[in-house]
Amino acid sequence: MNLLTHIGRSVLIAGAVVSLLSGCGGGSSHSTDSATGSGNPLNGFWQAAGYGKIAWIDNTHITFYDYTQASCLVNERLDDVDEEDFERFFDLGTDGILALIEDGTPTFHAPSLRFQPIAGLPELCKTPSVQTGEAGYQQDWFSDYEIFWQTFSDYYLSFELKGVDWYSVRQQALANLQDAMTQAAFLDVLYQSVQPLKDGHIAITSSDGQEVSFENKPSFISTLVQEAITQYNIAEPLSDADIETINTYVGEQLELSAEIITSYAESEVNSAANGNINWFKQGNIGYLEISGMQDFAAGDEFPASELAAIEQAMQTVLSDMSDTAGLIVDIRSNVGGNDYASMKLFSYFIQNEQLMFSKQARLGASKTALKEVRVLPANITYHQPIVLLTSNTTASAAEVFTVGMRALPNVTLIGESTQGEFSDALEKRLPSGIVFTLSNEFYYTPAGEWLEHQGVAVDIEVPYLDRAQRQAEEDLGIETAYALLTGQL
């Protein structure tokens, strides 16, 4: 859930009316040429240059703009935002920088967008692009593509890293565009443009909510899908029966994988935090699965509730593990979520304040200021040797957790290298209503390594529940970790 959704929900809960408009007209209560009001100390125009974002704050109104070198459009407009919401989601530093508290709470959060004050809106934003649903909108796939291409050109973290000539991509795409093409055909042009980047934080969502995303390395799910296609000789185009066959196979294999893992339990298998934290013991060795970095609090995605759910679960886990000689922490199926959740979980495995990671965004040919993330230990922590199990599926915020854990002297990594998609997903939209995301941030390990695309390497390589293991009903990752922790390896 992004910040704008959090603000919108907060305003609704407070009983006010929030208007989430994606157009440049649509009920605007202020003019781009008028002076902002004097009641709110944050009133004015704020720019997050590395993210192509401008926030115009006018008392209880916030308008967010997305801009490139050649375009500007309104991303979101919020009305009736009260003082409590401003205090909750914004922090004005002594350096005059306005930080958006998007990833956590005011007292515990990861770095997010940092806005600097600007004198006024850029000229392009004074007459932003007309969007679908607004008076005067005319569908123009060529214009939409140029905004899409320019957004990546201005903000994507590194085409060189991916070995992609972005200008050649544009020429090929323009040759395939047609004025009268369907949205589905246009989406295919977008897909073909970004597929070579192999970036899991790139997603394209149609105006009716259909999403296409990408992978850098084959995940466990995509591996199971390919197994089903091969086993049942399925060919494109897929029929409804083919899809059902694939889904049934994947479901059966996921269930089998869970059964194999829990077969190692010599104690009760426990679950907490909405099923995201699961644990048991095998002799004097503990096993802890963290299956995601979000949705810890059932039905409530506000960060404070998420953090409370993590704390409650981890207090119980570590109390149960107090008599163990070692711990297996399994994040092989964890595709990420929120950095603040990774930071909170990391706090239960450190003894002193630790540099967990640092990050900055692309800013043209340079980068924004580097922000270090340091984490203090929780009030109860685990001191014994740890094996962290990772896989090609381990991604995003789970990789942030991985780089922090890898730096600890009592942690060994076993499994497969991680997915290699660290950057947050920067959300943008097109006038046609299509929404897309891209990677624009550089994440660094405590040692200063940039592991985007390659992922975090392991100390001991073990495949993640490949077909041979599932057929033998064994998990070589758990067995290798257990052997290491008990001195048998």
Coordinates of C-alpha atoms in Angstrom, one line a residue:
M1 CA 0.0 0.0 0.0
N2 CA 1.5 3.4 -1.0
L3 CA 1.4 6.6 1.0
L4 CA -1.5 8.1 -0.9
T5 CA -3.7 5.1 0.0
H6 CA -2.7 5.4 3.6
I7 CA -3.6 9.1 3.7
G8 CA -6.9 8.4 2.0
R9 CA -7.8 5.7 4.4
S10 CA -6.8 7.8 7.4
V11 CA -9.0 10.7 6.2
L12 CA -11.9 8.4 5.7
I13 CA -11.5 6.8 9.2
A14 CA -11.4 10.3 10.7
G15 CA -14.9 10.9 9.2
A16 CA -13.8 13.4 6.6
V17 CA -14.4 13.2 2.8
V18 CA -11.4 12.4 0.6
S19 CA -11.5 13.0 -3.1
L20 CA -9.0 10.9 -5.0
L21 CA -9.0 12.4 -8.4
S22 CA -6.6 11.6 -11.2
G23 CA -7.3 14.5 -13.4
C24 CA -6.2 18.1 -13.7
G25 CA -9.7 19.5 -13.3
G26 CA -12.1 17.3 -11.4
G27 CA -13.1 19.5 -8.5
S28 CA -9.9 21.3 -7.9
S29 CA -10.4 24.0 -5.2
H30 CA -7.4 26.1 -6.0
S31 CA -5.7 27.6 -9.0
T32 CA -2.1 26.9 -10.0
D33 CA -1.5 30.7 -10.3
S34 CA -2.9 31.5 -6.8
A35 CA -0.8 32.0 -3.7
T36 CA -1.1 29.2 -1.2
G37 CA -3.0 29.8 2.0
S38 CA -1.3 30.8 5.2
G39 CA -2.8 28.4 7.7
N40 CA -0.6 25.3 7.1
P41 CA 3.2 25.7 7.8
L42 CA 3.8 23.2 5.0
N43 CA 2.0 25.2 2.4
G44 CA 3.8 25.6 -0.9
F45 CA 5.4 23.5 -3.7
W46 CA 7.7 20.7 -2.9
Q47 CA 9.8 18.6 -5.4
A48 CA 11.3 15.1 -5.1
A49 CA 13.6 15.4 -8.1
G50 CA 14.9 11.8 -8.1
Y51 CA 11.4 10.5 -8.3
G52 CA 9.7 13.0 -10.7
K53 CA 7.2 14.1 -8.0
I54 CA 5.9 17.4 -7.0
A55 CA 3.6 18.0 -4.0
W56 CA 1.5 21.1 -3.9
I57 CA 0.2 21.6 -0.3
D58 CA -2.5 24.3 0.1
N59 CA -3.9 24.1 3.7
T60 CA -6.0 20.9 3.7
H61 CA -5.4 20.1 0.0
I62 CA -2.5 18.1 -1.5
T63 CA -2.0 17.6 -5.2
F64 CA 0.7 15.2 -6.4
Y65 CA 2.2 15.6 -9.9
D66 CA 4.3 13.2 -11.9
Y67 CA 6.7 14.9 -14.3
T68 CA 9.4 14.2 -16.9
Q69 CA 11.5 16.5 -19.0
A70 CA 8.6 16.6 -21.5
S71 CA 5.3 16.0 -19.6
C72 CA 3.4 16.5 -16.4
L73 CA 0.1 15.1 -15.1
V74 CA -1.7 14.9 -11.8
N75 CA -1.2 11.6 -10.1
E76 CA -3.5 12.1 -7.1
R77 CA -5.4 14.8 -5.4
L78 CA -6.4 14.7 -1.7
D79 CA -8.8 17.0 0.0
D80 CA -9.7 17.6 3.7
V81 CA -6.4 16.3 5.0
D82 CA -6.3 17.2 8.6
E83 CA -3.4 18.3 10.9
E84 CA -3.1 14.8 12.4
D85 CA -2.6 13.3 9.0
F86 CA 0.1 15.9 8.1
E87 CA 1.9 15.0 11.3
R88 CA 1.6 11.3 10.6
F89 CA 2.8 11.3 7.0
F90 CA 5.2 14.3 6.7
D91 CA 8.3 15.4 8.6
L92 CA 9.9 18.8 8.0
G93 CA 13.5 18.6 9.0
T94 CA 15.7 21.4 10.3
D95 CA 17.4 21.3 6.9
G96 CA 14.2 22.4 5.2
I97 CA 13.6 19.0 3.6
L98 CA 10.1 17.6 3.7
A99 CA 10.2 13.8 4.1
L100 CA 7.2 11.6 3.3
I101 CA 6.8 8.9 5.9
E102 CA 5.7 6.3 3.4
D103 CA 7.4 3.2 4.7
G104 CA 6.6 3.0 8.5
T105 CA 5.5 5.2 11.3
P106 CA 6.8 8.6 12.4
T107 CA 9.1 6.9 15.0
F108 CA 10.1 3.8 13.0
H109 CA 10.4 4.1 9.2
A110 CA 12.6 3.5 6.2
P111 CA 13.8 6.4 4.0
S112 CA 11.3 7.5 1.5
L113 CA 10.7 10.5 -0.8
R114 CA 12.4 13.7 0.3
F115 CA 11.0 17.0 -1.0
Q116 CA 12.8 20.3 -1.4
P117 CA 10.8 23.6 -1.6
I118 CA 10.5 25.2 -5.0
A119 CA 9.1 28.6 -5.9
G120 CA 6.2 27.3 -8.0
L121 CA 5.0 24.7 -10.4
P122 CA 7.0 24.1 -13.6
E123 CA 5.4 25.4 -16.7
L124 CA 4.4 21.9 -17.9
C125 CA 2.5 21.3 -14.6
K126 CA 0.5 24.5 -14.9
T127 CA -1.3 22.8 -17.8
P128 CA -1.0 19.1 -17.1
S129 CA -2.0 16.4 -19.5
V130 CA -5.7 15.8 -19.8
Q131 CA -6.5 12.3 -18.6
T132 CA -9.2 9.8 -19.3
G133 CA -12.5 10.8 -17.7
E134 CA -11.8 14.5 -18.0
A135 CA -13.4 16.9 -20.4
G136 CA -11.3 17.2 -23.6
Y137 CA -9.5 13.9 -23.3
Q138 CA -8.6 12.3 -26.6
Q139 CA -6.9 8.9 -26.7
D140 CA -3.4 9.2 -28.1
W141 CA -1.2 6.1 -27.9
F142 CA 1.8 7.9 -29.3
S143 CA 1.6 10.5 -26.6
D144 CA 1.2 7.8 -23.9
Y145 CA 4.2 5.9 -25.2
E146 CA 6.4 9.0 -25.2
I147 CA 5.5 9.7 -21.6
F148 CA 6.2 6.1 -20.7
W149 CA 9.5 6.0 -22.5
Q150 CA 10.6 9.4 -21.1
T151 CA 9.7 8.4 -17.6
F152 CA 12.1 5.4 -17.9
S153 CA 14.7 7.5 -19.6
D154 CA 14.6 10.1 -16.8
Y155 CA 14.3 7.8 -13.8
Y156 CA 15.2 4.1 -14.4
L157 CA 18.2 3.2 -12.3
S158 CA 20.5 1.8 -15.0
F159 CA 20.0 0.6 -18.6
E160 CA 23.7 -0.1 -18.7
L161 CA 23.3 -2.7 -15.9
K162 CA 20.6 -4.4 -17.9
G163 CA 22.5 -4.2 -21.2
V164 CA 19.5 -2.4 -22.9
D165 CA 19.8 0.4 -25.5
W166 CA 16.7 2.4 -24.5
Y167 CA 16.8 4.6 -27.6
S168 CA 16.7 1.5 -29.9
V169 CA 13.7 0.2 -27.8
R170 CA 11.9 3.5 -28.6
Q171 CA 12.5 3.2 -32.4
Q172 CA 11.2 -0.4 -32.4
A173 CA 8.1 0.5 -30.4
L174 CA 7.2 3.5 -32.5
A175 CA 7.2 1.3 -35.6
N176 CA 4.6 -0.9 -33.9
L177 CA 2.3 1.8 -32.7
Q178 CA -1.0 2.6 -34.5
D179 CA -3.5 5.4 -33.8
A180 CA -6.5 2.9 -33.8
M181 CA -4.9 0.0 -31.9
T182 CA -6.7 -1.5 -28.9
Q183 CA -5.5 -0.9 -25.4
A184 CA -4.5 -4.6 -25.3
A185 CA -2.3 -4.1 -28.4
F186 CA -0.7 -1.0 -26.8
L187 CA 0.0 -2.8 -23.6
D188 CA 1.8 -5.4 -25.6
V189 CA 4.1 -2.7 -27.0
L190 CA 4.8 -1.5 -23.5
Y191 CA 5.5 -5.1 -22.4
Q192 CA 7.9 -5.7 -25.3
S193 CA 9.7 -2.5 -24.4
V194 CA 10.5 -3.3 -20.8
Q195 CA 10.6 -7.1 -20.9
P196 CA 14.4 -7.1 -21.7
L197 CA 15.1 -5.2 -18.5
K198 CA 14.1 -8.3 -16.5
D199 CA 13.1 -6.2 -13.5
G200 CA 10.6 -7.6 -10.9
H201 CA 9.7 -4.1 -9.8
I202 CA 8.4 -3.2 -13.3
A203 CA 4.7 -3.8 -13.6
I204 CA 2.1 -2.6 -16.1
T205 CA -1.6 -2.4 -15.1
S206 CA -4.3 -1.8 -17.6
S207 CA -7.2 0.7 -17.0
D208 CA -9.4 -2.2 -15.9
G209 CA -6.9 -3.5 -13.4
Q210 CA -5.1 -6.3 -15.3
E211 CA -1.5 -6.4 -14.3
V212 CA 1.6 -7.8 -16.0
S213 CA 4.9 -8.0 -14.1
F214 CA 8.4 -9.5 -14.8
E215 CA 11.1 -11.6 -13.2
N216 CA 14.9 -11.3 -13.2
K217 CA 15.3 -14.9 -12.2
P218 CA 12.8 -17.8 -12.4
S219 CA 10.8 -17.9 -9.1
F220 CA 9.5 -21.0 -7.5
I221 CA 6.0 -20.4 -8.8
S222 CA 7.2 -19.8 -12.4
T223 CA 9.3 -23.0 -12.1
L224 CA 6.2 -24.9 -11.1
V225 CA 4.2 -23.4 -13.9
Q226 CA 6.9 -24.5 -16.4
E227 CA 6.9 -28.0 -14.9
A228 CA 3.1 -28.3 -15.5
I229 CA 3.4 -27.0 -19.0
T230 CA 6.1 -29.6 -19.8
Q231 CA 4.4 -32.5 -17.9
Y232 CA 1.0 -32.0 -19.6
N233 CA 2.3 -30.9 -23.1
I234 CA 0.5 -27.6 -22.8
A235 CA 0.9 -25.2 -25.7
E236 CA -0.2 -21.6 -26.3
P237 CA -2.8 -20.2 -26.6
L238 CA -3.9 -21.5 -23.2
S239 CA -7.4 -22.8 -22.9
D240 CA -9.4 -22.5 -19.7
A241 CA -8.8 -26.2 -19.1
D242 CA -5.0 -25.6 -19.5
I243 CA -5.1 -22.8 -17.0
E244 CA -7.0 -25.0 -14.5
T245 CA -4.5 -27.8 -15.1
I246 CA -1.6 -25.5 -14.4
N247 CA -3.2 -24.0 -11.3
T248 CA -4.1 -27.5 -9.9
Y249 CA -0.5 -28.7 -10.4
V250 CA 1.0 -25.6 -8.8
G251 CA -1.4 -25.8 -5.8
E252 CA -0.6 -29.5 -5.3
Q253 CA 3.2 -28.8 -5.4
L254 CA 2.9 -25.9 -3.0
E255 CA 0.9 -28.0 -0.6
L256 CA 3.5 -30.8 -0.9
S257 CA 6.3 -28.4 -0.3
A258 CA 4.7 -27.2 3.0
E259 CA 4.2 -30.8 4.1
I260 CA 7.8 -31.6 3.4
I261 CA 9.0 -28.6 5.5
T262 CA 6.7 -29.4 8.5
S263 CA 7.8 -33.0 8.4
Y264 CA 11.0 -31.9 10.1
A265 CA 9.1 -30.6 13.1
E266 CA 9.7 -32.4 16.4
S267 CA 7.5 -30.0 18.2
E268 CA 4.2 -28.2 17.6
V269 CA 4.1 -26.1 14.4
N270 CA 3.1 -22.6 15.4
S271 CA 1.8 -19.7 13.3
A272 CA 1.3 -16.0 14.0
A273 CA 1.2 -12.6 12.4
N274 CA -1.6 -13.6 9.9
G275 CA 0.3 -16.7 8.9
N276 CA 3.5 -14.8 7.9
I277 CA 5.6 -16.1 10.8
N278 CA 5.7 -19.9 11.4
W279 CA 8.0 -21.9 13.6
F280 CA 8.9 -25.2 15.2
K281 CA 11.8 -27.1 16.7
Q282 CA 13.9 -30.0 15.4
G283 CA 15.7 -31.2 18.4
N284 CA 17.7 -28.3 19.9
I285 CA 17.6 -26.4 16.5
G286 CA 14.8 -23.9 15.8
Y287 CA 13.1 -23.3 12.5
L288 CA 11.5 -19.9 11.7
E289 CA 9.8 -19.1 8.4
I290 CA 9.1 -15.5 7.5
S291 CA 6.9 -15.8 4.4
G292 CA 6.4 -12.1 3.6
M293 CA 7.3 -8.6 4.6
Q294 CA 3.7 -7.3 4.7
D295 CA 0.2 -8.2 5.8
F296 CA 1.2 -9.2 9.3
A297 CA -1.9 -7.6 10.8
A298 CA -5.1 -9.2 9.4
G299 CA -7.4 -6.7 7.8
D300 CA -5.2 -3.7 8.9
E301 CA -2.3 -2.6 6.7
F302 CA -1.4 0.6 8.7
P303 CA 2.3 0.4 9.7
A304 CA 1.7 0.8 13.4
S305 CA -0.6 -2.3 13.3
E306 CA 1.9 -4.2 11.2
L307 CA 4.8 -3.4 13.6
A308 CA 2.7 -4.4 16.6
A309 CA 1.8 -7.8 15.0
I310 CA 5.5 -8.4 14.3
E311 CA 6.5 -7.6 17.8
Q312 CA 3.9 -9.8 19.4
A313 CA 4.8 -12.7 17.2
M314 CA 8.6 -12.3 17.6
Q315 CA 8.3 -12.0 21.4
T316 CA 6.6 -15.4 21.4
V317 CA 9.0 -17.0 18.8
L318 CA 12.2 -16.0 20.7
S319 CA 10.7 -17.0 24.0
D320 CA 10.1 -20.5 22.5
M321 CA 13.6 -20.5 21.0
S322 CA 15.4 -19.5 24.2
D323 CA 16.7 -23.1 24.7
T324 CA 17.8 -23.7 21.2
A325 CA 21.5 -24.0 20.1
G326 CA 20.9 -22.6 16.6
L327 CA 18.1 -21.2 14.4
I328 CA 17.2 -21.7 10.7
V329 CA 15.5 -18.6 9.4
D330 CA 13.7 -19.5 6.1
I331 CA 12.8 -16.6 3.7
R332 CA 13.0 -18.7 0.5
S333 CA 9.3 -18.0 -0.4
N334 CA 9.4 -14.4 0.7
V335 CA 8.8 -12.0 -2.2
G336 CA 9.1 -8.9 -0.1
G337 CA 6.8 -6.1 1.1
N338 CA 7.8 -3.2 3.3
D339 CA 11.3 -2.2 4.3
Y340 CA 10.2 -1.2 7.7
A341 CA 9.0 -4.7 8.4
S342 CA 12.4 -6.0 7.4
M343 CA 14.0 -3.5 9.7
K344 CA 11.8 -4.5 12.6
L345 CA 12.5 -8.2 12.1
F346 CA 16.2 -7.5 11.8
S347 CA 16.1 -5.9 15.2
Y348 CA 15.5 -9.3 16.8
F349 CA 18.8 -10.7 15.6
I350 CA 21.3 -7.9 16.5
Q351 CA 23.1 -7.1 19.8
N352 CA 24.0 -3.5 19.0
E353 CA 23.0 -0.7 16.7
Q354 CA 23.7 -1.9 13.1
L355 CA 24.0 -0.3 9.7
M356 CA 21.5 -2.5 7.8
F357 CA 21.5 -0.8 4.3
S358 CA 21.8 2.5 2.6
K359 CA 20.0 3.9 -0.4
Q360 CA 19.7 6.8 -2.9
A361 CA 17.8 7.5 -6.1
R362 CA 19.0 8.2 -9.6
L363 CA 19.1 12.0 -10.3
G364 CA 19.9 12.4 -14.0
A365 CA 23.6 11.5 -14.4
S366 CA 24.2 11.6 -10.6
K367 CA 22.3 10.4 -7.5
T368 CA 20.4 11.9 -4.6
A369 CA 22.0 12.1 -1.1
L370 CA 22.8 8.8 0.4
K371 CA 20.6 7.8 3.3
E372 CA 21.9 5.2 5.8
V373 CA 19.5 3.0 7.7
R374 CA 20.6 2.0 11.2
V375 CA 18.6 -0.3 13.4
L376 CA 18.7 -0.7 17.2
P377 CA 18.2 -4.1 18.8
A378 CA 14.8 -5.1 20.1
N379 CA 14.3 -5.8 23.8
I380 CA 14.6 -9.5 23.2
T381 CA 17.1 -10.8 20.6
Y382 CA 18.6 -14.1 19.4
H383 CA 22.3 -14.7 20.0
Q384 CA 23.0 -18.2 18.8
P385 CA 24.3 -19.3 15.3
I386 CA 21.8 -18.7 12.5
V387 CA 21.4 -20.1 9.0
L388 CA 19.4 -17.9 6.6
L389 CA 17.8 -19.9 3.8
T390 CA 17.3 -17.9 0.6
S391 CA 16.2 -18.6 -3.0
N392 CA 15.7 -17.0 -6.4
T393 CA 12.2 -16.2 -5.1
T394 CA 13.6 -14.1 -2.2
A395 CA 13.1 -10.5 -3.4
S396 CA 12.8 -6.8 -2.6
A397 CA 12.3 -6.1 1.2
A398 CA 13.3 -9.7 1.9
E399 CA 16.6 -9.0 0.2
V400 CA 17.0 -5.9 2.4
F401 CA 16.6 -8.3 5.4
T402 CA 19.2 -10.6 3.7
V403 CA 21.9 -8.0 3.3
G404 CA 21.5 -6.9 6.9
M405 CA 21.6 -10.5 8.2
R406 CA 24.5 -11.5 6.0
A407 CA 26.7 -8.9 7.7
L408 CA 26.3 -10.5 11.1
P409 CA 29.1 -12.7 12.3
N410 CA 26.8 -15.5 13.5
V411 CA 24.8 -15.9 10.2
T412 CA 25.5 -18.2 7.3
L413 CA 23.5 -18.1 4.0
I414 CA 22.4 -21.4 2.4
G415 CA 20.3 -21.9 -0.7
E416 CA 20.2 -19.9 -3.9
S417 CA 21.1 -16.3 -4.7
T418 CA 18.2 -13.9 -4.3
Q419 CA 16.2 -12.3 -7.0
G420 CA 18.2 -9.0 -7.3
E421 CA 15.4 -6.5 -7.1
F422 CA 16.1 -4.1 -4.3
S423 CA 14.7 -0.7 -5.4
D424 CA 11.3 0.4 -4.4
A425 CA 8.7 0.4 -7.1
L426 CA 8.1 4.0 -8.3
E427 CA 4.5 4.3 -9.4
K428 CA 3.5 6.4 -12.5
R429 CA 0.4 6.7 -14.7
L430 CA -0.5 7.5 -18.2
P431 CA -3.3 9.8 -19.4
S432 CA -5.2 6.6 -20.7
G433 CA -5.4 5.3 -17.1
I434 CA -2.6 2.8 -17.5
V435 CA -0.5 2.6 -14.3
F436 CA 3.1 1.3 -14.3
T437 CA 6.0 1.0 -11.9
L438 CA 9.8 1.1 -12.3
S439 CA 13.0 0.9 -10.3
N440 CA 14.8 4.2 -9.6
E441 CA 16.7 3.5 -6.4
F442 CA 20.2 2.2 -5.5
Y443 CA 20.3 0.0 -2.4
Y444 CA 23.7 -0.8 -0.9
T445 CA 24.8 -3.5 1.6
P446 CA 26.5 -2.4 4.9
A447 CA 29.8 -3.0 3.0
G448 CA 28.7 -0.6 0.2
E449 CA 28.0 -3.3 -2.4
W450 CA 25.3 -2.7 -5.1
L451 CA 23.7 -6.0 -5.8
E452 CA 20.8 -5.0 -8.0
H453 CA 20.1 -7.6 -10.7
Q454 CA 22.7 -10.1 -9.4
G455 CA 21.1 -10.6 -6.0
V456 CA 22.8 -11.7 -2.7
A457 CA 25.0 -14.7 -3.1
V458 CA 24.9 -17.6 -0.6
D459 CA 27.8 -19.3 1.3
I460 CA 26.5 -22.8 0.5
E461 CA 24.4 -23.4 -2.6
V462 CA 21.5 -25.7 -2.3
P463 CA 18.5 -25.8 -4.7
Y464 CA 15.1 -24.7 -3.3
L465 CA 12.9 -27.8 -3.3
D466 CA 13.5 -28.8 -6.9
R467 CA 11.5 -31.5 -8.4
A468 CA 13.9 -34.3 -7.3
Q469 CA 13.6 -33.1 -3.7
R470 CA 9.9 -33.0 -3.8
Q471 CA 9.7 -36.4 -5.3
A472 CA 12.0 -37.7 -2.5
E473 CA 10.0 -35.7 0.0
E474 CA 13.1 -34.1 1.4
D475 CA 14.3 -30.5 1.8
L476 CA 18.0 -30.3 1.3
G477 CA 18.1 -26.7 2.4
I478 CA 16.8 -27.5 5.9
E479 CA 18.9 -30.7 6.1
T480 CA 22.1 -28.8 5.2
A481 CA 21.3 -26.0 7.6
Y482 CA 20.7 -28.5 10.4
A483 CA 23.9 -30.3 9.6
L484 CA 25.9 -27.0 9.8
L485 CA 24.2 -25.9 13.1
T486 CA 24.8 -29.3 14.8
G487 CA 28.4 -29.5 13.7
Q488 CA 27.9 -32.3 11.2
L489 CA 29.0 -30.2 8.2

